[in-house]
Amino acid sequence: NAGVTQTPKFQVLKTGQSMTLQCAQDMNHNSMYWYRQDPGMGLRLIYYSASEGTTDKGEVPNGYNVSRLNKREFSLRLESAAPSQTSVYFCASSERTGSIYEQYFGPGTRLTVT
Amino acid sequence: TQLLEQSPQFLSIQEGENLTVYCNSSSVFSSLQWYRQEPGEGPVLLVTVVTGGEVKKLKRLTFQFGDARKDSSLHITAAQPGDTGLYLCAGARVSSGSARQLTFGSGTQLTVLP
């Protein structure tokens, strides 16, 4: 039971390049999330998917697109990378317990845009 | 402006000391969670508090949710080097309309020296 997995772990891009960050979970959770973490800023929600077939913008969606490929997989795409997108990206999944959604995180992707 | 303010931002103490970390907001939360994050890894959920005034204990860690559900605290008794990490609070804002969307604080970096 791997939980939430992310690939790649590290990536360096040049400004204007594109890439897709992959995320998969094996906990049969309905909801999945993409966050970015910057020093002193905590985690900020980029996009989330409440269930297969749906996606919604979070706090900082500009410059990103997402795809909920199936119940297990949720990918994040940067179409034209910018230095401001240098960050650590975390994928998470959750399932509802009563009124609470407790989130389980992957190990992160460290992205540098030069 | 951070919706959830954590203090202190950094804390370095000796093994055996006690400490308290605070998480404050002007917003009301339907639930509040505490996570611990170690270098190179994703956050790991420690506890969820739901009811105003609720106190939960996890071994040497005591978590409290404020009566008005706007703030929370984490108290660690007799800290150990294994407690070292980034502690993050995260809340589901009542005004967001979705318990899925968590607002994260910027974190408290705790170092416990042997």
Short mmCIF file of N, CA, C and O in Angstrom, two decimals, chain B residues 59-110:
data_model
loop_
_atom_site.label_atom_id
_atom_site.label_comp_id
_atom_site.label_asym_id
_atom_site.label_seq_id
_atom_site.Cartn_x
_atom_site.Cartn_y
_atom_site.Cartn_z
N LYS B 59 0.07 11.14 22.97
CA LYS B 59 1.28 10.93 23.77
C LYS B 59 1.66 12.24 24.46
O LYS B 59 0.95 12.74 25.31
N ARG B 60 2.80 12.84 24.12
CA ARG B 60 3.26 14.07 24.78
C ARG B 60 2.72 15.34 24.09
O ARG B 60 3.08 16.44 24.51
N LEU B 61 1.90 15.18 23.09
CA LEU B 61 1.35 16.33 22.37
C LEU B 61 -0.10 16.56 22.78
O LEU B 61 -0.89 15.62 22.82
N THR B 62 -0.44 17.81 23.10
CA THR B 62 -1.80 18.18 23.47
C THR B 62 -2.28 19.26 22.51
O THR B 62 -1.61 20.28 22.36
N PHE B 63 -3.41 19.01 21.88
CA PHE B 63 -3.98 19.93 20.91
C PHE B 63 -5.28 20.50 21.48
O PHE B 63 -6.07 19.77 22.06
N GLN B 64 -5.48 21.79 21.29
CA GLN B 64 -6.71 22.42 21.77
C GLN B 64 -7.30 23.28 20.67
O GLN B 64 -6.58 24.01 19.98
N PHE B 65 -8.61 23.22 20.52
CA PHE B 65 -9.36 24.05 19.58
C PHE B 65 -10.03 25.14 20.39
O PHE B 65 -10.65 24.86 21.43
N GLY B 66 -9.92 26.39 19.96
CA GLY B 66 -10.50 27.49 20.70
C GLY B 66 -12.02 27.39 20.77
O GLY B 66 -12.65 26.81 19.89
N ASP B 67 -12.57 28.00 21.81
CA ASP B 67 -14.02 27.94 22.01
C ASP B 67 -14.79 28.47 20.81
O ASP B 67 -15.84 27.96 20.44
N ALA B 68 -14.26 29.54 20.20
CA ALA B 68 -14.93 30.16 19.05
C ALA B 68 -14.53 29.54 17.72
O ALA B 68 -14.96 29.99 16.66
N ARG B 69 -13.70 28.50 17.77
CA ARG B 69 -13.22 27.78 16.58
C ARG B 69 -12.47 28.71 15.62
O ARG B 69 -12.54 28.56 14.40
N LYS B 70 -11.72 29.68 16.19
CA LYS B 70 -10.90 30.57 15.37
C LYS B 70 -9.42 30.35 15.62
O LYS B 70 -8.59 30.92 14.93
N ASP B 71 -9.08 29.55 16.62
CA ASP B 71 -7.68 29.38 16.95
C ASP B 71 -7.43 28.00 17.54
O ASP B 71 -8.35 27.30 17.97
N SER B 72 -6.15 27.64 17.59
CA SER B 72 -5.77 26.34 18.12
C SER B 72 -4.36 26.43 18.68
O SER B 72 -3.60 27.35 18.32
N SER B 73 -4.03 25.51 19.53
CA SER B 73 -2.67 25.45 20.07
C SER B 73 -2.20 24.00 20.13
O SER B 73 -3.00 23.07 20.21
N LEU B 74 -0.89 23.87 20.06
CA LEU B 74 -0.22 22.57 20.18
C LEU B 74 0.81 22.70 21.29
O LEU B 74 1.70 23.57 21.21
N HIS B 75 0.68 21.90 22.32
CA HIS B 75 1.63 21.92 23.43
C HIS B 75 2.39 20.60 23.43
O HIS B 75 1.77 19.52 23.35
N ILE B 76 3.69 20.69 23.51
CA ILE B 76 4.53 19.49 23.59
C ILE B 76 5.22 19.49 24.95
O ILE B 76 5.87 20.47 25.34
N THR B 77 5.06 18.40 25.66
CA THR B 77 5.68 18.22 26.98
C THR B 77 6.96 17.41 26.82
O THR B 77 6.98 16.41 26.11
N ALA B 78 8.00 17.87 27.49
CA ALA B 78 9.28 17.14 27.50
C ALA B 78 9.71 16.78 26.08
O ALA B 78 9.83 15.60 25.72
N ALA B 79 9.96 17.82 25.29
CA ALA B 79 10.29 17.63 23.88
C ALA B 79 11.51 16.74 23.69
O ALA B 79 12.46 16.76 24.51
N GLN B 80 11.48 15.99 22.61
CA GLN B 80 12.58 15.09 22.26
C GLN B 80 13.08 15.42 20.85
O GLN B 80 12.35 15.99 20.05
N PRO B 81 14.34 15.07 20.54
CA PRO B 81 14.86 15.37 19.20
C PRO B 81 13.98 14.83 18.08
O PRO B 81 13.91 15.42 17.00
N GLY B 82 13.30 13.74 18.32
CA GLY B 82 12.39 13.18 17.31
C GLY B 82 11.19 14.04 17.03
O GLY B 82 10.47 13.81 16.04
N ASP B 83 10.94 15.06 17.86
CA ASP B 83 9.83 15.99 17.62
C ASP B 83 10.21 17.07 16.61
O ASP B 83 9.36 17.85 16.18
N THR B 84 11.47 17.14 16.27
CA THR B 84 11.94 18.14 15.31
C THR B 84 11.19 18.03 13.99
O THR B 84 11.00 16.92 13.47
N GLY B 85 10.75 19.18 13.47
CA GLY B 85 10.04 19.18 12.20
C GLY B 85 9.29 20.47 12.01
O GLY B 85 9.32 21.36 12.86
N LEU B 86 8.60 20.57 10.88
CA LEU B 86 7.75 21.73 10.58
C LEU B 86 6.33 21.36 10.97
O LEU B 86 5.79 20.38 10.45
N TYR B 87 5.74 22.12 11.86
CA TYR B 87 4.37 21.88 12.30
C TYR B 87 3.44 22.86 11.60
O TYR B 87 3.65 24.07 11.65
N LEU B 88 2.44 22.30 10.95
CA LEU B 88 1.49 23.09 10.16
C LEU B 88 0.09 22.91 10.71
O LEU B 88 -0.34 21.79 10.96
N CYS B 89 -0.62 24.03 10.88
CA CYS B 89 -2.04 23.92 11.17
C CYS B 89 -2.80 24.19 9.86
O CYS B 89 -2.32 24.89 8.98
N ALA B 90 -3.96 23.60 9.75
CA ALA B 90 -4.77 23.75 8.53
C ALA B 90 -6.24 23.67 8.92
O ALA B 90 -6.63 22.77 9.68
N GLY B 91 -7.03 24.60 8.41
CA GLY B 91 -8.44 24.62 8.78
C GLY B 91 -9.36 24.64 7.59
O GLY B 91 -8.99 25.14 6.52
N ALA B 92 -10.54 24.09 7.79
CA ALA B 92 -11.60 24.16 6.80
C ALA B 92 -12.50 25.33 7.18
O ALA B 92 -13.21 25.27 8.18
N ARG B 93 -12.42 26.42 6.38
CA ARG B 93 -13.18 27.61 6.72
C ARG B 93 -14.67 27.42 6.47
O ARG B 93 -15.06 26.91 5.43
N VAL B 94 -15.47 27.83 7.43
CA VAL B 94 -16.92 27.74 7.27
C VAL B 94 -17.36 28.54 6.05
O VAL B 94 -18.21 28.12 5.27
N SER B 95 -16.72 29.69 5.82
CA SER B 95 -17.13 30.58 4.72
C SER B 95 -16.75 30.05 3.35
O SER B 95 -17.25 30.53 2.34
N SER B 96 -15.84 29.06 3.29
CA SER B 96 -15.41 28.56 1.97
C SER B 96 -16.48 27.69 1.34
O SER B 96 -16.47 27.46 0.13
N GLY B 97 -17.39 27.17 2.15
CA GLY B 97 -18.47 26.34 1.63
C GLY B 97 -18.06 24.92 1.33
O GLY B 97 -18.86 24.11 0.87
N SER B 98 -16.79 24.61 1.56
CA SER B 98 -16.33 23.24 1.28
C SER B 98 -15.35 22.81 2.34
O SER B 98 -14.32 23.44 2.53
N ALA B 99 -15.67 21.71 2.98
CA ALA B 99 -14.75 21.18 3.99
C ALA B 99 -13.51 20.58 3.35
O ALA B 99 -12.53 20.31 4.03
N ARG B 100 -13.57 20.38 2.02
CA ARG B 100 -12.39 19.83 1.35
C ARG B 100 -11.25 20.83 1.30
O ARG B 100 -10.09 20.47 1.34
N GLN B 101 -11.59 22.11 1.16
CA GLN B 101 -10.55 23.12 0.95
C GLN B 101 -9.96 23.52 2.28
O GLN B 101 -10.63 24.12 3.12
N LEU B 102 -8.70 23.19 2.48
CA LEU B 102 -8.00 23.55 3.70
C LEU B 102 -7.17 24.81 3.48
O LEU B 102 -6.53 24.97 2.44
N THR B 103 -7.17 25.67 4.48
CA THR B 103 -6.28 26.83 4.52
C THR B 103 -5.14 26.49 5.47
O THR B 103 -5.40 26.13 6.62
N PHE B 104 -3.91 26.57 4.99
CA PHE B 104 -2.75 26.21 5.79
C PHE B 104 -2.09 27.44 6.40
O PHE B 104 -2.02 28.51 5.77
N GLY B 105 -1.60 27.28 7.61
CA GLY B 105 -0.72 28.28 8.19
C GLY B 105 0.67 28.17 7.58
O GLY B 105 0.96 27.21 6.86
N SER B 106 1.52 29.14 7.89
CA SER B 106 2.86 29.15 7.28
C SER B 106 3.83 28.22 8.00
O SER B 106 4.93 27.98 7.51
N GLY B 107 3.43 27.71 9.15
CA GLY B 107 4.23 26.69 9.80
C GLY B 107 5.12 27.20 10.91
O GLY B 107 5.49 28.38 10.96
N THR B 108 5.46 26.31 11.83
CA THR B 108 6.44 26.56 12.90
C THR B 108 7.54 25.53 12.76
O THR B 108 7.27 24.32 12.84
N GLN B 109 8.75 26.00 12.53
CA GLN B 109 9.89 25.08 12.42
C GLN B 109 10.46 24.86 13.81
O GLN B 109 11.03 25.76 14.42
N LEU B 110 10.30 23.63 14.31
CA LEU B 110 10.77 23.28 15.65
C LEU B 110 12.04 22.47 15.56
O LEU B 110 12.11 21.49 14.80
#
